[in-house]
Tab-separated table of C-alpha atoms in Angstrom:
chain	number	residue	atom	x	y	z
I	176	VAL	CA	81.492	167.863	59.466
I	177	SER	CA	78.462	166.369	61.234
I	178	LEU	CA	76.531	169.592	60.703
I	179	PHE	CA	77.391	169.595	57.023
I	180	LEU	CA	76.291	165.969	56.562
I	181	PHE	CA	73.084	166.599	58.486
I	182	GLU	CA	72.252	169.602	56.325
I	183	ARG	CA	72.762	167.609	53.133
I	184	MET	CA	70.673	164.699	54.410
I	185	ALA	CA	67.949	167.006	55.716
I	186	GLN	CA	67.660	168.860	52.406
I	187	GLU	CA	67.254	165.621	50.492
I	188	THR	CA	64.446	164.518	52.786
I	189	VAL	CA	62.779	167.619	54.235
I	190	ALA	CA	62.752	169.791	51.102
I	191	SER	CA	60.956	167.224	48.921
I	192	ALA	CA	58.346	169.769	47.747
I	193	THR	CA	60.758	172.502	46.653
I	194	SER	CA	62.598	173.157	43.400
I	195	SER	CA	66.003	172.574	45.001
I	196	THR	CA	68.781	170.764	43.142
I	197	LEU	CA	69.109	168.626	46.270
I	198	ASN	CA	65.600	167.316	45.662
I	199	ALA	CA	65.405	164.266	43.385
I	200	ALA	CA	61.588	164.161	43.513
I	201	GLY	CA	59.306	165.572	40.820
I	202	PRO	CA	59.308	169.259	41.913
I	203	GLY	CA	63.082	169.349	42.363
I	204	SER	CA	65.653	170.489	39.802
I	205	ARG	CA	68.228	167.765	40.330
I	206	ALA	CA	67.896	166.541	36.725
I	207	LEU	CA	68.718	169.973	35.287
I	208	TYR	CA	71.747	170.268	37.577
I	209	LEU	CA	73.039	166.857	36.426
I	210	LEU	CA	72.265	167.672	32.779
I	211	TYR	CA	74.608	170.648	32.840
I	212	GLY	CA	77.303	168.440	34.315
I	213	ARG	CA	76.828	165.861	31.552
I	214	LEU	CA	77.283	168.628	28.997
I	215	GLY	CA	80.719	169.368	30.439
I	216	LEU	CA	79.625	172.593	32.118
I	217	THR	CA	80.629	173.576	35.639
I	218	ALA	CA	77.538	173.713	37.842
I	219	ARG	CA	77.579	174.717	41.506
I	220	GLN	CA	75.024	175.289	44.243
I	221	LEU	CA	74.963	178.861	45.540
I	222	GLU	CA	74.401	178.657	49.294
I	223	ALA	CA	74.853	182.385	49.920
I	224	PRO	CA	72.924	185.543	48.953
I	225	TRP	CA	73.187	186.927	45.437
I	226	SER	CA	75.756	189.410	46.723
I	227	ALA	CA	78.209	186.469	46.797
I	228	LEU	CA	78.197	186.068	43.002
I	229	ARG	CA	81.665	186.426	41.422
I	230	ARG	CA	82.959	187.462	38.014
I	231	ALA	CA	83.772	183.811	37.296
I	232	ASP	CA	80.061	183.003	37.580
I	233	SER	CA	78.453	183.309	34.155
I	234	LEU	CA	74.903	182.035	34.734
I	235	LEU	CA	72.595	182.192	37.759
I	236	VAL	CA	69.641	179.794	37.633
I	237	THR	CA	66.892	180.936	39.988
I	238	ILE	CA	63.774	178.795	40.313
I	239	GLU	CA	60.744	179.847	42.311
I	240	PRO	CA	59.115	179.444	44.763
I	241	PHE	CA	61.482	180.707	47.447
I	242	ASP	CA	61.319	179.945	51.150
I	243	GLU	CA	60.487	182.581	53.765
I	244	ARG	CA	63.930	184.211	53.544
I	245	GLY	CA	62.852	186.267	50.537
I	246	VAL	CA	65.096	188.589	48.546
I	247	SER	CA	66.568	191.724	50.111
I	248	ALA	CA	67.149	195.074	48.443
I	249	GLU	CA	70.890	194.617	48.940
I	250	GLU	CA	70.783	191.353	46.985
I	251	LEU	CA	68.880	192.981	44.108
I	252	ARG	CA	71.453	195.763	43.844
I	253	SER	CA	74.280	193.240	43.856
I	254	LEU	CA	72.516	191.095	41.270
I	255	LYS	CA	72.014	194.074	38.954
I	256	GLY	CA	75.714	194.961	39.160
I	257	TRP	CA	76.716	191.360	38.467
I	258	ILE	CA	74.472	191.156	35.375
I	259	GLU	CA	75.718	194.498	34.059
I	260	SER	CA	79.255	193.086	34.315
I	261	GLY	CA	78.357	190.274	31.919
I	262	GLY	CA	76.343	187.731	33.893
I	263	THR	CA	73.148	186.022	32.746
I	264	LEU	CA	70.115	185.491	34.962
I	265	LEU	CA	67.765	182.626	34.077
I	266	TYR	CA	64.643	183.233	36.130
I	267	LEU	CA	61.945	180.525	36.183
I	268	VAL	CA	58.937	182.167	37.821
I	269	ALA	CA	56.148	180.402	39.688
I	270	THR	CA	52.453	180.499	38.800
I	271	ALA	CA	51.480	182.914	41.568
I	272	PRO	CA	50.679	186.378	40.146
I	273	GLN	CA	53.323	189.029	40.804
I	274	PRO	CA	52.724	192.710	40.083
I	275	ALA	CA	55.432	194.954	38.717
I	276	ASN	CA	57.784	196.164	41.437
I	277	PRO	CA	59.537	199.523	40.904
I	278	ASP	CA	61.929	198.696	43.777
I	279	ASP	CA	63.311	195.712	41.860
I	280	PRO	CA	65.986	196.979	39.429
I	281	VAL	CA	66.271	193.608	37.664
I	282	THR	CA	62.815	192.171	36.891
I	283	GLY	CA	60.602	194.754	38.574
I	284	ASP	CA	59.369	195.949	35.146
I	285	LEU	CA	57.834	192.559	34.405
I	286	GLU	CA	54.419	191.470	35.673
I	287	VAL	CA	53.531	187.805	36.151
I	288	THR	CA	49.882	186.924	35.536
I	289	SER	CA	47.958	183.700	35.865
I	290	VAL	CA	45.558	182.486	33.156
I	291	SER	CA	42.644	180.140	33.612
I	292	ALA	CA	42.989	178.369	30.280
I	293	ALA	CA	44.716	175.023	30.108
I	294	PRO	CA	48.429	175.268	29.132
I	295	LEU	CA	49.138	174.740	25.441
I	296	PRO	CA	52.353	174.128	23.488
I	297	SER	CA	53.927	177.504	22.789
I	298	ALA	CA	54.583	178.916	19.385
I	299	ILE	CA	58.170	180.114	18.987
I	300	VAL	CA	58.147	183.786	18.052
I	301	ALA	CA	61.855	184.232	17.375
I	302	PRO	CA	63.176	180.930	15.962
I	303	SER	CA	66.377	182.593	14.835
I	304	GLU	CA	67.471	183.216	18.415
I	305	PRO	CA	70.459	181.048	19.454
I	306	ILE	CA	68.817	179.988	22.708
I	307	LEU	CA	65.898	178.562	20.673
I	308	ALA	CA	68.056	176.636	18.197
I	309	ASN	CA	66.508	173.202	17.459
I	310	VAL	CA	63.546	174.034	19.687
I	311	HIS	CA	60.286	173.114	17.953
I	312	ASP	CA	57.952	171.971	20.720
I	313	LEU	CA	58.218	174.223	23.762
I	314	GLN	CA	55.637	172.897	26.223
I	315	ILE	CA	54.531	175.081	29.109
I	316	ALA	CA	53.214	173.113	32.079
I	317	SER	CA	52.190	176.294	33.857
I	318	ARG	CA	49.427	178.907	33.844
I	319	ALA	CA	51.904	181.742	34.477
I	320	ARG	CA	52.255	184.350	31.743
I	321	LEU	CA	54.536	187.370	31.405
I	322	LYS	CA	53.505	190.975	30.841
I	323	PRO	CA	56.350	193.476	30.364
I	324	ALA	CA	55.710	197.036	31.516
I	325	ARG	CA	55.281	199.771	28.899
I	326	GLY	CA	58.682	200.986	27.815
I	327	ALA	CA	60.535	197.967	29.200
I	328	HIS	CA	63.196	196.623	26.851
I	329	TYR	CA	62.140	192.978	26.791
I	330	GLN	CA	62.341	190.893	23.651
I	331	GLU	CA	59.467	188.473	23.261
I	332	LEU	CA	60.845	185.017	22.393
I	333	ALA	CA	57.877	182.663	22.771
I	334	ARG	CA	54.159	182.844	23.438
I	335	ASP	CA	51.015	180.736	23.249
I	336	THR	CA	47.380	181.683	22.826
I	337	SER	CA	47.220	182.768	26.484
I	338	GLY	CA	50.190	185.118	26.501
I	339	ILE	CA	53.956	185.506	26.584
I	340	VAL	CA	55.989	182.664	28.102
I	341	LEU	CA	59.630	183.583	27.387
I	342	VAL	CA	61.344	186.976	27.298
I	343	ARG	CA	64.868	188.356	27.292
I	344	LYS	CA	66.192	191.761	28.315
I	345	PRO	CA	69.731	193.125	27.924
I	346	LEU	CA	71.152	194.691	31.073
I	347	GLY	CA	74.574	196.254	30.666
I	348	ARG	CA	76.870	193.610	29.240
I	349	GLY	CA	74.650	190.830	30.514
I	350	GLN	CA	71.072	189.702	30.083
I	351	VAL	CA	67.963	188.585	31.949
I	352	ILE	CA	65.971	185.597	30.651
I	353	VAL	CA	62.589	184.969	32.254
I	354	PHE	CA	60.562	181.830	31.631
I	355	ALA	CA	56.912	181.473	32.660
I	356	GLY	CA	56.715	178.401	34.859
I	357	SER	CA	59.182	177.042	37.373
I	358	ALA	CA	58.087	173.504	36.453
I	359	ALA	CA	60.081	173.782	33.206
I	360	GLY	CA	63.275	173.070	35.142
I	361	SER	CA	61.761	170.381	37.358
I	362	ASN	CA	62.637	166.695	37.305
I	363	GLY	CA	59.108	165.845	36.233
I	364	ALA	CA	58.830	168.223	33.255
I	365	ILE	CA	62.319	168.819	31.898
I	366	ALA	CA	61.942	165.970	29.387
I	367	SER	CA	58.671	167.372	27.994
I	368	GLY	CA	59.048	168.569	24.424
I	369	ASP	CA	62.202	170.556	23.712
I	370	THR	CA	62.439	172.237	27.107
I	371	ALA	CA	65.753	170.566	27.943
I	372	ILE	CA	67.215	171.753	24.616
I	373	MET	CA	66.288	175.355	25.367
I	374	LEU	CA	67.773	175.192	28.880
I	375	ALA	CA	70.932	173.576	27.510
I	376	ASN	CA	71.251	176.313	24.854
I	377	ILE	CA	71.016	179.037	27.508
I	378	ALA	CA	73.734	177.387	29.623
I	379	ALA	CA	76.032	176.718	26.656
I	380	ILE	CA	75.823	180.300	25.406
I	381	SER	CA	76.241	181.858	28.841
I	382	ALA	CA	78.846	179.549	30.405
I	383	GLY	CA	80.279	177.671	27.453
I	384	SER	CA	83.586	179.572	27.618
I	385	GLY	CA	84.434	178.201	31.043
I	386	GLY	CA	82.205	180.213	33.360
I	387	THR	CA	80.432	178.670	36.335
I	388	ILE	CA	76.694	178.018	36.510
I	389	GLN	CA	75.276	178.797	39.933
I	390	PHE	CA	71.962	177.309	41.069
I	391	ASP	CA	70.337	179.516	43.673
I	392	GLU	CA	69.891	177.286	46.751
I	393	TYR	CA	70.128	180.029	49.343
I	394	HIS	CA	66.512	181.059	48.747
I	395	HIS	CA	65.451	177.426	49.127
I	396	GLY	CA	66.744	177.449	52.700
I	397	VAL	CA	70.279	176.106	52.145
I	398	GLY	CA	73.354	177.796	53.606
I	399	PHE	CA	73.955	180.478	56.235
I	400	ASP	CA	73.443	184.176	55.735
I	401	ALA	CA	76.867	185.676	55.057
I	402	SER	CA	75.588	189.222	54.582
I	403	GLY	CA	74.638	191.867	57.098
I	404	GLN	CA	70.911	191.279	56.735
I	405	ALA	CA	70.830	188.518	59.358
I	406	ALA	CA	70.718	191.053	62.161
I	407	SER	CA	67.361	192.391	60.996
I	408	ARG	CA	65.754	188.969	60.713
I	409	GLY	CA	67.219	187.025	63.609
I	410	VAL	CA	69.638	184.107	63.828
I	411	LEU	CA	67.104	181.310	63.389
I	412	GLU	CA	65.411	182.879	60.370
I	413	SER	CA	68.780	183.419	58.693
I	414	SER	CA	69.910	179.830	59.276
I	415	PRO	CA	69.590	176.995	56.753
I	416	LEU	CA	66.352	175.060	56.625
I	417	ALA	CA	68.039	171.975	58.071
I	418	ILE	CA	69.294	173.931	61.076
I	419	ARG	CA	65.856	175.416	61.672
I	420	VAL	CA	64.316	171.938	61.575
I	421	LEU	CA	66.983	170.707	63.993
I	422	ALA	CA	66.319	173.636	66.344
I	423	TRP	CA	62.594	172.866	66.459
I	424	HIS	CA	63.357	169.190	67.158
I	425	PHE	CA	65.667	170.148	70.024
I	426	ALA	CA	63.000	172.484	71.420
I	427	ALA	CA	60.414	169.690	71.310
I	428	LEU	CA	62.873	167.292	72.971
I	429	ALA	CA	63.619	169.820	75.722
I	430	LEU	CA	59.901	170.270	76.437
I	431	LEU	CA	59.480	166.489	76.570
I	432	LEU	CA	62.369	166.127	79.027
I	433	ILE	CA	60.997	168.913	81.231
I	434	TYR	CA	57.561	167.296	81.207
I	435	ASN	CA	58.872	163.822	82.056
I	436	GLY	CA	61.203	165.217	84.693
I	437	ASN	CA	58.304	166.794	86.572
I	438	ARG	CA	55.824	163.941	86.586
I	439	ARG	CA	55.561	161.034	89.034
I	440	PHE	CA	56.303	157.507	87.802
I	441	GLY	CA	54.434	155.655	90.540
I	442	ALA	CA	52.205	156.018	93.565
I	443	PRO	CA	53.477	158.351	96.313
I	444	LEU	CA	54.888	156.752	99.467
I	445	SER	CA	53.507	157.633	102.858
I	446	PRO	CA	55.955	158.801	105.556
I	447	ASP	CA	55.766	155.413	107.247
I	448	GLU	CA	56.486	153.553	104.011
I	449	SER	CA	59.392	155.805	103.040
I	450	ALA	CA	61.026	155.312	106.432
I	451	ALA	CA	60.407	151.588	106.532
I	452	GLY	CA	63.408	150.787	104.385
I	453	ARG	CA	65.833	152.498	106.758
I	454	ARG	CA	65.900	150.624	110.037
I	455	ASP	CA	68.412	150.991	112.808
I	456	SER	CA	69.234	147.308	112.386
I	457	GLY	CA	70.663	148.084	108.937
I	458	TYR	CA	72.958	150.670	110.470
I	459	VAL	CA	74.019	148.238	113.166
I	460	SER	CA	74.783	145.475	110.690
I	461	SER	CA	76.808	147.709	108.405
I	462	MET	CA	78.829	149.157	111.283
I	463	ALA	CA	79.500	145.685	112.643
I	464	ARG	CA	80.902	144.538	109.279
I	465	LEU	CA	83.067	147.640	109.043
I	466	TYR	CA	84.668	147.252	112.458
I	467	ARG	CA	85.098	143.528	112.027
I	468	ARG	CA	87.094	144.028	108.820
I	469	SER	CA	89.300	146.551	110.639
I	470	ARG	CA	89.842	144.111	113.590
I	471	SER	CA	88.431	146.631	116.066
I	472	SER	CA	85.778	144.522	117.734
I	473	ASP	CA	85.904	146.442	121.007
I	474	LEU	CA	85.437	149.771	119.219
I	475	ALA	CA	82.587	148.272	117.221
I	476	LEU	CA	80.868	147.053	120.361
I	477	LEU	CA	81.239	150.398	122.128
I	478	ALA	CA	79.916	152.272	119.062
I	479	LEU	CA	76.898	149.984	118.986
I	480	TYR	CA	76.461	150.322	122.729
I	481	ASP	CA	76.507	154.144	122.636
I	482	ARG	CA	74.025	154.119	119.787
I	483	PHE	CA	71.893	151.629	121.682
I	484	LEU	CA	71.783	153.845	124.792
I	485	HIS	CA	71.067	156.958	122.710
I	486	ASP	CA	68.104	155.308	121.010
I	487	LEU	CA	66.874	153.824	124.279
I	488	ARG	CA	66.872	157.204	126.045
I	489	ALA	CA	64.991	158.677	123.055
I	490	ARG	CA	62.474	155.819	123.202
I	491	LEU	CA	61.914	156.449	126.922
I	492	GLU	CA	61.766	160.226	126.297
I	493	LEU	CA	64.678	160.842	128.698
I	494	ASP	CA	67.447	163.429	128.443
I	495	PRO	CA	70.428	162.340	126.311
I	496	ASP	CA	72.635	162.504	129.470
I	497	ALA	CA	70.265	160.586	131.750
I	498	ALA	CA	72.058	158.262	134.216
I	499	LEU	CA	72.184	154.548	133.516
I	500	GLU	CA	70.325	153.821	136.761
I	501	GLN	CA	67.401	155.980	135.661
I	502	VAL	CA	67.432	154.314	132.221
I	503	ALA	CA	67.281	150.845	133.790
I	504	ALA	CA	64.474	151.903	136.149
I	505	ASP	CA	62.382	153.327	133.319
I	506	VAL	CA	62.905	150.147	131.250
I	507	VAL	CA	61.449	148.097	134.088
I	508	LYS	CA	58.433	150.442	134.290
I	509	ARG	CA	57.895	150.506	130.521
I	510	PHE	CA	58.850	147.010	129.315
I	511	GLY	CA	58.819	144.818	132.420
I	512	GLN	CA	61.256	143.259	134.916
I	513	ALA	CA	62.705	140.769	132.405
I	514	ALA	CA	63.656	143.540	130.034
I	515	GLY	CA	65.201	145.510	132.915
I	516	THR	CA	67.311	142.520	134.029
I	517	SER	CA	68.549	141.850	130.483
I	518	LEU	CA	69.388	145.533	130.050
I	519	GLN	CA	71.376	145.651	133.291
I	520	ARG	CA	73.437	142.648	132.136
I	521	VAL	CA	74.206	144.284	128.805
I	522	ILE	CA	75.150	147.564	130.501
I	523	ALA	CA	77.428	145.852	132.962
I	524	GLU	CA	79.331	143.840	130.360
I	525	CYS	CA	79.670	146.777	127.953
I	526	GLU	CA	80.932	149.067	130.702
I	527	THR	CA	83.662	146.550	131.557
I	528	VAL	CA	84.752	146.616	127.912
I	529	ARG	CA	84.836	150.416	128.113
I	530	ASP	CA	87.085	150.093	131.173
I	531	GLY	CA	89.578	148.050	129.151
I	532	LYS	CA	88.513	144.443	129.488
I	533	ARG	CA	89.434	142.309	126.490
I	534	SER	CA	86.599	140.077	125.352
I	535	SER	CA	86.483	137.489	122.637
I	536	GLU	CA	84.780	138.211	119.351
I	537	HIS	CA	82.188	135.588	120.186
I	538	GLU	CA	81.271	137.385	123.418
I	539	MET	CA	81.037	140.730	121.671
I	540	LEU	CA	78.797	139.296	118.959
I	541	ALA	CA	76.560	137.867	121.659
I	542	LEU	CA	76.276	141.307	123.297
I	543	ALA	CA	75.516	142.925	119.940
I	544	ARG	CA	72.846	140.299	119.337
I	545	ASP	CA	71.279	140.974	122.757
I	546	MET	CA	71.157	144.706	122.041
I	547	GLU	CA	69.479	144.059	118.695
I	548	LEU	CA	66.888	141.727	120.284
I	549	GLN	CA	66.077	144.351	122.918
I	550	ARG	CA	65.765	147.007	120.232
I	551	ARG	CA	63.240	144.862	118.364
I	552	SER	CA	61.275	144.336	121.548
I	553	TRP	CA	60.852	148.137	121.876
I	554	GLU	CA	59.343	148.328	118.415
I	555	ASN	CA	56.699	145.752	119.341
I	556	VAL	CA	55.553	147.812	122.346
I	557	ARG	CA	53.307	150.758	121.533
């Protein structure tokens, strides 16, 4: 559901320069889509290739330009079969010149040219045609002109001084109607002259008996590829425009996260600075709180005492199993007689606790404080 809503929202915003029915801006064809609905006709948006057209679909409205998906040979074959079964193709071509294409079985026998003269109102060649009923001022806001190939069975319906602008060709039980200028179905030009009347006549004749009008949105980037051609183009290229936009946004976000995750957000710390926040006193304090909460003061004192002796031997560069007498002697040599006397007192009292003597919490805290004061005195001696 979220993906569907995102695609709809993205088409209304991202595709603002296309002729999509989801585009309410000037180049879009939203007005024509709504006009058919006001006339009581059933209009739908085709979000699949032309091979998905059904017998219930009576009119396919295709407005150039297309996105990079293009039209495949499989689609053209399917479109030809659908028209021959009774469907009508209304093809509004863009201004860009298009040569005849023998590989296109539908409109490949029709060349699109571009004239340099300013567009003029077109003279109606066949006013008796039903699709031109009540059409008197057919304005062409395009420089595109149509040139059928020799031997092609197109009927010329309207032209101006620069060339042909509207043709029709029977194909099986159906027909192909080509109009020079995709702007004719745009929101900005549909109200010019009698263009809307002509487009309404085509829809009423083709789908007036209850058939569905399909607006080709697949070639504007809407919808997933349901045919087998996705394998030849890749998953991303066959995805809707909104999904491709979302994929590029995710790729940009991933690159941004990788970049930010590998850059420093502050000055580097030296080894001394990084170690400064982790003192032995912090360990001692935390262990003391732990043992005090568990009412194991004697165990706390002995744990602190063992840690104290371990650090002291390391400070004096002695073996971890060095005798207490040697430790005391080295303390006197390194830190003075006063430090040696204080150390001997701490060792004596802690050893009595190890032997089972019960001491008050106050006495144990005093011993822990003495050990911490001696530890600090080491740090002040270089």
